[in-house]
Coordinates of C-alpha atoms and ligand atoms in Angstrom, one line a residue:
X176 CA 78.2 -34.9 4.9
X177 CA 78.6 -32.0 2.6
X178 CA 77.8 -34.0 -0.5
X179 CA 74.6 -35.2 1.2
X180 CA 73.6 -31.7 2.0
X181 CA 74.2 -30.7 -1.6
X182 CA 72.2 -33.6 -3.0
X183 CA 69.3 -32.7 -0.6
X184 CA 69.6 -29.1 -1.9
X185 CA 69.6 -30.1 -5.5
X186 CA 66.7 -32.5 -5.0
X187 CA 64.8 -29.6 -3.4
X188 CA 65.7 -27.4 -6.3
X189 CA 64.5 -29.9 -8.8
X190 CA 61.2 -30.2 -6.9
X191 CA 60.8 -26.4 -7.1
X192 CA 61.6 -26.5 -10.8
X193 CA 59.0 -29.2 -11.4
X194 CA 56.4 -27.2 -9.5
X195 CA 57.3 -24.1 -11.6
X196 CA 57.1 -26.1 -14.8
X197 CA 53.7 -27.5 -13.8
X198 CA 52.4 -24.0 -13.1
X199 CA 53.8 -22.7 -16.3
X200 CA 52.1 -25.4 -18.3
X201 CA 48.8 -24.7 -16.5
X202 CA 49.1 -21.0 -17.2
X203 CA 49.7 -21.8 -20.9
X204 CA 46.7 -24.0 -21.0
X205 CA 44.6 -21.3 -19.4
X206 CA 45.8 -18.7 -21.9
X207 CA 44.9 -21.0 -24.8
X208 CA 41.6 -22.0 -23.4
X209 CA 40.3 -18.6 -22.3
X210 CA 42.1 -16.2 -24.5
X211 CA 43.1 -18.2 -27.6
X212 CA 46.8 -17.3 -27.1
X213 CA 49.3 -20.0 -28.0
X214 CA 52.6 -20.1 -26.3
X215 CA 55.7 -21.0 -28.4
X216 CA 58.1 -23.8 -27.4
X217 CA 61.1 -22.1 -29.1
X218 CA 62.4 -18.8 -27.8
X219 CA 61.1 -15.7 -29.5
X220 CA 61.5 -12.1 -28.7
X221 CA 58.0 -11.9 -27.3
X222 CA 57.2 -13.1 -23.8
X223 CA 53.8 -13.5 -22.1
X224 CA 54.0 -12.8 -18.4
X225 CA 51.3 -14.7 -16.6
X226 CA 50.3 -13.2 -13.3
X227 CA 52.1 -10.0 -14.3
X228 CA 49.0 -8.1 -15.4
X229 CA 46.9 -5.1 -14.3
X230 CA 44.2 -7.5 -13.4
X231 CA 46.3 -8.9 -10.5
X232 CA 47.5 -5.6 -9.3
X233 CA 50.9 -5.4 -11.0
X234 CA 51.6 -1.9 -12.4
X235 CA 53.4 -1.0 -15.6
X236 CA 56.3 0.6 -13.6
X237 CA 56.7 -2.5 -11.4
X238 CA 56.7 -5.0 -14.3
X239 CA 59.0 -2.8 -16.5
X240 CA 61.5 -2.7 -13.7
X241 CA 61.7 -6.5 -13.5
X242 CA 61.8 -7.0 -17.2
X243 CA 64.6 -4.6 -17.9
X244 CA 66.7 -5.6 -14.9
X245 CA 69.6 -7.3 -16.7
X246 CA 69.7 -4.5 -19.3
X247 CA 67.2 -6.1 -21.6
X248 CA 65.5 -3.6 -23.9
X249 CA 61.7 -3.8 -23.9
X250 CA 60.2 -2.4 -27.2
X251 CA 56.6 -2.6 -26.1
X252 CA 54.7 -3.7 -23.0
X253 CA 51.1 -4.4 -23.6
X254 CA 49.0 -4.6 -20.5
X255 CA 45.3 -5.3 -21.3
X256 CA 42.9 -3.9 -18.8
X257 CA 41.7 -6.3 -16.1
X258 CA 43.7 -9.2 -17.4
X259 CA 46.2 -11.2 -15.3
X260 CA 48.9 -11.2 -17.9
X261 CA 51.0 -8.9 -20.1
X262 CA 53.0 -9.2 -23.3
X263 CA 56.5 -7.9 -23.5
X264 CA 58.3 -7.5 -26.8
X265 CA 62.1 -7.3 -26.7
X266 CA 64.6 -5.6 -29.0
X267 CA 66.2 -8.9 -29.8
X268 CA 65.6 -12.7 -29.2
X269 CA 68.6 -12.6 -26.8
X270 CA 66.9 -10.0 -24.7
X271 CA 63.7 -12.0 -24.7
X272 CA 65.5 -15.1 -23.7
X273 CA 67.4 -13.4 -20.8
X274 CA 64.3 -11.8 -19.5
X275 CA 62.3 -15.0 -19.7
X276 CA 65.0 -16.9 -17.7
X277 CA 65.3 -14.1 -15.2
X278 CA 61.6 -13.4 -14.6
X279 CA 60.2 -16.8 -14.8
X280 CA 59.3 -17.9 -11.2
X281 CA 60.0 -14.5 -9.8
X282 CA 57.7 -13.3 -7.0
X283 CA 56.5 -9.7 -6.9
X284 CA 54.5 -7.9 -4.3
X285 CA 51.3 -6.7 -6.1
X286 CA 49.8 -3.3 -5.4
X287 CA 47.1 -4.7 -3.2
X288 CA 49.7 -6.4 -1.0
X289 CA 49.6 -10.0 -2.0
X290 CA 52.5 -11.8 -3.6
X291 CA 52.3 -13.1 -7.1
X292 CA 54.6 -15.5 -8.9
X293 CA 55.4 -14.6 -12.5
X294 CA 55.3 -17.4 -15.2
X295 CA 56.9 -16.4 -18.4
X296 CA 56.5 -18.2 -21.8
X297 CA 57.5 -17.3 -25.3
X298 CA 54.7 -16.3 -27.8
X299 CA 54.8 -15.5 -31.4
X300 CA 54.8 -11.8 -32.2
X301 CA 51.2 -10.6 -32.9
X302 CA 49.9 -7.4 -34.2
X303 CA 46.7 -7.3 -32.2
X304 CA 46.8 -7.9 -28.5
X305 CA 43.7 -6.4 -26.9
X306 CA 41.5 -3.7 -28.3
X307 CA 42.3 0.0 -28.4
X308 CA 39.0 1.7 -28.9
X309 CA 39.3 5.4 -29.3
X310 CA 36.3 7.0 -27.6
X311 CA 35.4 10.6 -27.0
X312 CA 33.7 12.3 -24.0
X313 CA 29.9 12.1 -23.8
X314 CA 28.3 15.2 -25.4
X315 CA 28.0 18.0 -22.9
X316 CA 30.7 16.8 -20.6
X317 CA 34.0 18.5 -19.9
X318 CA 36.7 18.4 -17.3
X319 CA 38.5 21.6 -16.4
X320 CA 41.9 20.8 -14.9
X321 CA 43.4 22.9 -12.0
X322 CA 40.1 24.7 -11.5
X323 CA 41.0 25.4 -7.9
X324 CA 44.5 26.1 -6.4
X325 CA 46.0 23.8 -3.7
X326 CA 45.2 26.5 -1.1
X327 CA 41.5 26.7 -2.2
X328 CA 41.4 22.9 -2.1
X329 CA 42.5 22.8 1.6
X330 CA 40.1 25.7 2.5
X331 CA 37.2 23.8 0.9
X332 CA 38.1 20.5 2.6
X333 CA 38.4 22.3 6.0
X334 CA 35.0 23.9 5.5
X335 CA 33.4 20.5 5.8
X336 CA 33.0 19.5 9.4
X337 CA 32.4 15.8 9.4
X338 CA 32.3 15.5 13.1
X339 CA 29.6 18.1 13.8
X340 CA 26.5 16.8 15.3
X341 CA 24.3 19.7 14.6
X342 CA 22.3 17.7 12.1
X343 CA 19.5 20.3 12.1
X344 CA 21.9 22.8 10.5
X345 CA 23.5 20.5 7.9
X346 CA 22.7 16.9 7.4
X347 CA 25.3 14.3 7.5
X348 CA 24.9 10.7 7.0
X349 CA 27.0 7.6 6.6
X350 CA 26.0 5.8 3.5
X351 CA 27.2 2.3 3.0
X352 CA 29.8 3.3 0.5
X353 CA 30.8 6.8 1.4
X354 CA 30.3 9.8 3.7
X355 CA 27.7 12.4 2.5
X356 CA 26.8 15.9 3.7
X357 CA 24.2 18.2 2.2
X358 CA 24.0 22.0 2.2
X359 CA 21.2 24.2 1.0
X360 CA 18.7 21.4 0.6
X361 CA 18.8 17.8 1.7
X362 CA 18.9 15.2 -1.0
X363 CA 16.7 12.3 0.0
X364 CA 17.9 8.9 -1.0
X365 CA 14.4 7.3 -0.5
X366 CA 12.8 9.1 -3.3
X367 CA 15.9 10.5 -5.1
X368 CA 14.6 14.0 -4.8
X369 CA 14.8 17.1 -2.6
X370 CA 12.2 18.7 -0.3
X371 CA 12.0 21.9 -2.2
X372 CA 9.9 23.6 0.5
X373 CA 12.3 22.8 3.2
X374 CA 15.6 24.5 2.6
X375 CA 18.2 23.7 5.3
X376 CA 18.8 26.7 7.6
X377 CA 22.4 27.0 6.5
X378 CA 23.2 27.6 2.9
X379 CA 26.3 26.7 1.0
X380 CA 29.6 27.3 2.9
X381 CA 31.1 30.8 2.1
X382 CA 34.4 29.0 1.1
X383 CA 32.6 28.0 -2.1
X384 CA 31.8 31.6 -3.2
X385 CA 34.9 32.3 -5.1
X386 CA 34.8 29.0 -7.0
X387 CA 31.2 29.6 -7.9
X388 CA 31.8 33.1 -9.0
X389 CA 34.5 31.8 -11.3
X390 CA 32.0 29.3 -12.8
X391 CA 29.7 32.2 -13.6
X392 CA 32.5 34.4 -15.1
X393 CA 33.7 31.5 -17.2
X394 CA 30.2 31.1 -18.6
X395 CA 29.8 27.5 -17.2
X396 CA 26.6 28.5 -15.3
X397 CA 24.3 31.6 -15.4
X398 CA 22.6 31.1 -12.0
X399 CA 24.4 30.3 -8.8
X400 CA 23.7 26.8 -7.4
X401 CA 21.7 26.5 -4.2
X402 CA 22.4 22.9 -3.3
X403 CA 25.7 21.2 -2.5
X404 CA 26.3 17.6 -1.8
X405 CA 29.7 16.7 -0.4
X406 CA 30.7 13.0 -0.8
X407 CA 33.8 11.5 0.7
X408 CA 35.1 8.3 -0.7
X409 CA 37.8 6.2 1.0
X410 CA 39.9 4.0 -1.3
X411 CA 37.7 1.1 -2.4
X412 CA 34.4 3.0 -2.1
X413 CA 32.2 4.1 -4.9
X414 CA 28.8 5.3 -6.0
X415 CA 26.3 3.2 -8.1
X416 CA 25.6 4.5 -11.7
X417 CA 22.8 7.0 -11.7
X418 CA 21.3 10.0 -13.5
X419 CA 20.6 13.0 -11.2
X420 CA 16.8 13.2 -11.0
X421 CA 15.7 15.5 -13.8
X422 CA 12.8 17.0 -11.8
X423 CA 15.0 17.8 -8.8
X424 CA 17.8 19.8 -10.5
X425 CA 18.4 22.2 -13.4
X426 CA 20.6 21.3 -16.3
X427 CA 24.2 22.0 -15.4
X428 CA 25.8 20.0 -12.7
X429 CA 29.3 20.9 -11.4
X430 CA 31.4 18.4 -9.5
X431 CA 34.7 19.4 -8.0
X432 CA 37.1 16.6 -7.2
X433 CA 39.5 17.2 -4.2
X434 CA 42.2 15.2 -2.5
X435 CA 42.8 12.4 -4.9
X436 CA 41.9 11.5 -8.5
X437 CA 39.5 8.9 -9.5
X438 CA 38.0 7.3 -12.6
X439 CA 34.3 7.9 -13.3
X440 CA 32.3 5.7 -15.6
X441 CA 29.7 7.1 -17.9
X442 CA 27.2 4.9 -19.6
X443 CA 24.7 5.6 -22.4
X444 CA 21.4 3.6 -22.4
X445 CA 22.5 1.9 -25.7
X446 CA 25.4 0.2 -23.8
X447 CA 28.3 2.5 -24.7
X448 CA 30.5 3.3 -21.8
X449 CA 33.3 5.8 -21.3
X450 CA 35.7 6.0 -18.4
X451 CA 36.9 9.5 -17.4
X452 CA 39.9 10.3 -15.3
X453 CA 38.9 13.0 -12.8
X454 CA 42.1 14.4 -11.3
X455 CA 42.1 16.3 -8.0
X456 CA 41.3 20.0 -8.1
X457 CA 39.6 19.6 -11.5
X458 CA 36.0 20.5 -12.2
X459 CA 33.6 18.1 -14.0
X460 CA 30.9 19.9 -15.9
X461 CA 27.9 17.9 -16.9
X462 CA 25.4 19.5 -19.3
X463 CA 22.8 18.4 -21.8
X464 CA 23.1 14.8 -22.9
X465 CA 25.8 13.9 -20.4
X466 CA 23.7 15.2 -17.5
X467 CA 20.3 13.9 -18.6
X468 CA 20.9 10.7 -20.6
X469 CA 24.1 9.1 -19.5
X470 CA 24.5 7.6 -16.1
X471 CA 27.6 8.3 -14.1
X472 CA 29.1 6.4 -11.2
X473 CA 32.3 5.3 -9.5
X474 CA 33.2 1.6 -9.4
X475 CA 34.2 0.6 -5.8
X476 CA 37.8 -0.5 -6.1
X477 CA 41.2 0.4 -4.7
X478 CA 43.1 0.8 -8.0
X479 CA 42.0 2.3 -11.3
X480 CA 43.4 1.5 -14.7
X481 CA 44.7 4.7 -16.2
X482 CA 46.9 5.9 -19.1
X483 CA 50.5 5.8 -17.9
X484 CA 51.7 8.6 -20.2
X485 CA 49.2 11.2 -19.0
X486 CA 49.2 10.3 -15.3
X487 CA 48.0 13.6 -13.9
X488 CA 45.8 14.6 -16.8
X489 CA 42.0 14.4 -17.2
X490 CA 40.1 12.8 -20.0
X491 CA 39.0 9.6 -21.5
X492 CA 40.7 6.3 -20.6
X493 CA 41.3 4.9 -24.1
X494 CA 42.3 1.4 -22.9
X495 CA 45.3 1.3 -25.1
X496 CA 47.1 -1.7 -23.7
X497 CA 50.5 -0.2 -24.6
X498 CA 49.9 2.7 -22.2
X499 CA 47.9 1.5 -19.2
X500 CA 49.0 1.3 -15.6
X501 CA 47.4 1.3 -12.2
X502 CA 46.6 4.3 -10.0
X503 CA 46.1 3.7 -6.3
X504 CA 43.1 5.6 -5.1
X505 CA 43.3 7.9 -2.0
X506 CA 40.6 9.6 0.0
X507 CA 38.7 11.7 -2.4
X508 CA 36.1 14.4 -1.6
X509 CA 33.8 15.7 -4.2
X510 CA 31.7 18.9 -4.1
X511 CA 28.7 18.6 -6.3
X512 CA 26.9 21.9 -7.0
X513 CA 23.3 21.9 -8.3
X514 CA 20.5 24.3 -8.8
X515 CA 17.1 23.2 -7.5
X516 CA 14.5 23.0 -10.3
X517 CA 11.1 24.6 -9.6
X518 CA 9.3 23.8 -12.9
X519 CA 8.9 20.4 -14.5
X520 CA 11.9 19.3 -16.6
X521 CA 11.3 19.7 -20.4
X522 CA 14.6 18.1 -21.6
X523 CA 15.0 16.4 -24.9
X524 CA 15.2 12.9 -23.3
X525 CA 11.7 12.0 -22.3
X526 CA 12.5 8.3 -22.1
X527 CA 14.6 9.0 -18.9
X528 CA 12.8 12.1 -17.7
X529 CA 10.7 11.7 -14.6
X530 CA 8.9 15.0 -15.3
X531 CA 7.8 14.0 -18.7
X532 CA 6.6 10.5 -17.8
X533 CA 4.8 11.0 -14.5
X534 CA 2.3 8.1 -14.8
X535 CA 3.9 6.0 -17.5
X536 CA 5.2 2.5 -16.8
X537 CA 8.5 2.4 -15.0
X538 CA 11.7 2.5 -17.1
X539 CA 14.5 0.0 -16.6
X540 CA 15.9 0.6 -13.2
X541 CA 19.5 1.5 -12.9
X542 CA 20.0 1.0 -9.1
X543 CA 19.3 -2.2 -7.3
X544 CA 17.2 -0.3 -4.7
X545 CA 15.0 1.1 -7.5
X546 CA 14.6 -2.4 -9.0
X547 CA 13.5 -3.8 -5.6
X548 CA 11.0 -1.0 -5.1
X549 CA 9.5 -1.5 -8.6
X550 CA 9.2 -5.3 -8.1
X551 CA 7.6 -4.7 -4.7
X552 CA 5.1 -2.2 -6.1
X553 CA 4.3 -3.8 -9.5
X554 CA 4.6 -7.5 -8.7
X555 CA 4.5 -8.5 -5.0
X556 CA 1.7 -6.1 -4.0
X557 CA -0.3 -6.7 -7.1
X558 CA -0.3 -10.5 -6.6
X559 CA -1.4 -10.1 -3.0
X560 CA -4.3 -8.0 -4.1
X561 CA -5.4 -10.1 -7.1
X562 CA -4.6 -13.5 -5.6
X563 CA -8.2 -14.7 -5.3
X564 CA -9.2 -13.6 -8.8
X565 CA -5.8 -14.9 -10.1
X566 CA -6.4 -18.2 -8.6
X567 CA -9.9 -18.6 -10.0
X568 CA -8.6 -17.9 -13.5
X569 CA -5.5 -20.2 -13.3
X570 CA -6.7 -23.8 -13.1
X571 CA -5.7 -25.2 -16.5
X572 CA -2.2 -26.6 -16.5
X573 CA 0.0 -26.1 -19.6
X574 CA -0.2 -29.5 -21.3
X575 CA 3.6 -30.0 -21.8
X576 CA 4.3 -29.2 -18.2
X577 CA 1.6 -31.7 -17.1
X578 CA 3.0 -34.3 -19.5
X579 CA 6.5 -33.8 -18.0
X580 CA 5.2 -34.1 -14.4
X581 CA 3.4 -37.3 -15.2
X582 CA 6.7 -38.9 -16.3
X583 CA 8.1 -38.6 -12.8
X584 CA 8.3 -41.9 -10.9
X585 CA 6.2 -42.5 -7.8
X586 CA 9.1 -41.8 -5.3
X587 CA 10.2 -38.6 -7.1
X588 CA 10.5 -35.3 -5.2
X589 CA 9.5 -32.2 -7.2
X590 CA 9.8 -28.5 -6.4
X591 CA 7.8 -25.7 -8.1
X592 CA 9.4 -22.3 -7.7
X593 CA 6.7 -19.7 -8.1
X594 CA 3.9 -22.2 -7.7
X595 CA 1.1 -19.6 -7.6
X596 CA -2.2 -21.3 -6.5
X597 CA -0.5 -24.7 -6.8
X598 CA -2.0 -25.9 -10.1
X599 CA 1.0 -28.1 -10.8
X600 CA 1.4 -29.5 -7.2
X601 CA -1.4 -32.0 -7.6
X602 CA -0.8 -33.2 -11.2
X603 CA 1.2 -36.3 -10.2
X604 CA -0.2 -37.5 -6.8
X605 CA 2.5 -40.3 -6.9
X606 CA 5.3 -37.8 -6.5
X607 CA 6.0 -35.6 -3.5
X608 CA 5.5 -32.0 -4.7
X609 CA 6.6 -28.9 -2.8
X610 CA 5.7 -25.4 -4.0
X611 CA 6.9 -22.0 -3.1
X612 CA 5.8 -18.5 -3.9
X613 CA 6.4 -14.9 -3.0
X614 CA 2.7 -14.2 -2.3
X615 CA 1.4 -15.1 1.1
X616 CA -2.2 -15.2 -0.2
X617 CA -1.3 -17.6 -3.0
X618 CA 0.5 -19.9 -0.6
X619 CA -2.5 -19.8 1.7
X620 CA -4.6 -20.9 -1.3
X621 CA -2.2 -23.8 -1.8
X622 CA -2.5 -24.8 1.8
X623 CA -6.3 -24.7 1.6
X624 CA -6.1 -27.1 -1.4
X625 CA -3.9 -29.4 0.7
X626 CA -0.6 -28.8 -1.0
X627 CA 2.8 -28.4 0.6
X628 CA 4.1 -24.9 0.0
X629 CA 6.2 -22.1 1.6
X630 CA 6.6 -18.4 1.1
X631 CA 10.0 -17.4 -0.2
X632 CA 11.7 -15.3 -2.8
X633 CA 12.5 -17.2 -6.0
X634 CA 16.0 -15.7 -6.0
X635 CA 16.7 -17.1 -2.5
X636 CA 15.1 -20.5 -2.3
X637 CA 15.6 -22.2 1.1
X638 CA 15.8 -25.7 -0.5
X639 CA 18.9 -27.9 -0.5
X640 CA 20.6 -28.2 -3.9
X641 CA 20.5 -31.6 -5.6
X642 CA 17.8 -32.8 -3.2
X643 CA 15.0 -32.8 -5.8
X644 CA 14.4 -35.1 -8.8
X645 CA 12.7 -32.3 -10.7
X646 CA 12.3 -28.6 -10.4
X647 CA 9.9 -26.4 -12.4
X648 CA 9.4 -22.7 -12.5
X649 CA 6.6 -21.7 -14.8
X650 CA 5.8 -18.2 -16.0
X651 CA 8.0 -16.7 -13.2
X652 CA 11.1 -15.0 -14.5
X653 CA 9.4 -12.2 -16.3
X654 CA 8.4 -10.9 -12.9
X655 CA 12.0 -10.2 -11.9
X656 CA 13.0 -6.6 -12.0
X657 CA 16.7 -7.3 -12.6
X658 CA 18.5 -9.5 -15.1
Ligands
ZN734 ZN1 14.2 15.7 -18.1

């Protein structure tokens, strides 16, 4: 009886082992295919830990604890940002071997709560695992640590009454991603500006006075701000990348972070991006280029990748994989102080300045809402207005498109996404052609011409996939406002 139980147990174990081996092989293949990393069949002193990466919510501290459990000495632990694996280099091949045996198949509770199984394979020692780009702060930006004391921090937080309903005194709104309250002037999200003639009856809370006086004394600002926006972010919430409207506010913008630290992302229009750790009780000062040209935003997520060695410090996240870990976000409240601008902005960045380009064509939108508004204004409305003229000037089909349509067999079903006045819908009368367009007027013209067509957005076509033999979309995508 006992022998049977044992054999059942060992059979179960070997089944588990097989499963583990299968997963390990799969993980090795994935590493090779996506990252070009080859695993070694013979033991080495370097081990790749699949599923033990920052990308699946495993922190440096957690992984280090597991790797060093049996006394193994880890010489370096590289954790590339956002990747689901890490590389541990051990002091000796014996240490590598013992860690591999111990950790392979181990389950860990990741920071976001789900369990992950670690798969460990040997790799050849490599000099370059992941990039370490040394970047500096955007010009004009600085972070002043410990700008307010813990006592001032609680006074400021207490000054915001989130439950008040006296919306005529201070405005409070629940935005999708965060709670927002305005003082001094209301910031309007529909036009990204303020009603400069309509100051709110209540100014900035008096609890801010001492902090703002300090900003003046320290030479950060010369005039006191008259507008305050308080944002409260729960863990997981963020704010889309944006530049504070030039014509609405003067140059220097002060943002005080309270409650918990976060990571803010700054982006230059040329594509450069810099992530900045903004610890609690520190003041972010945006001036000049960092205020006018770079966008800033907070990616909605529950964990940030931060340097492990300077856990409570501010500054640039250099993405050095030998020094990264995860920081769990808490509830963070930011006080952003701004001075309303009463004259047009004359900054040195006309390409992004709304004061200096009042009637020029729109610049590349940064927010989705801006993109939608531009597309509505410059595409959808225009086509409705010019549909008749447009139709009368669009009758000659492009020869290659016509040739293609004529190759379709008689029972073919063809869809034309963005069909305009339907000039391709009648080319091949043997095929069944269905058109769609965003313009109601153009679809009406199709209907008058006896074609099948519907009104819909080309980014959300209500047609079943794989139901058509041919689909065309001619001279359409340049109308999209986003990529
Ligand atoms: Zn400007």
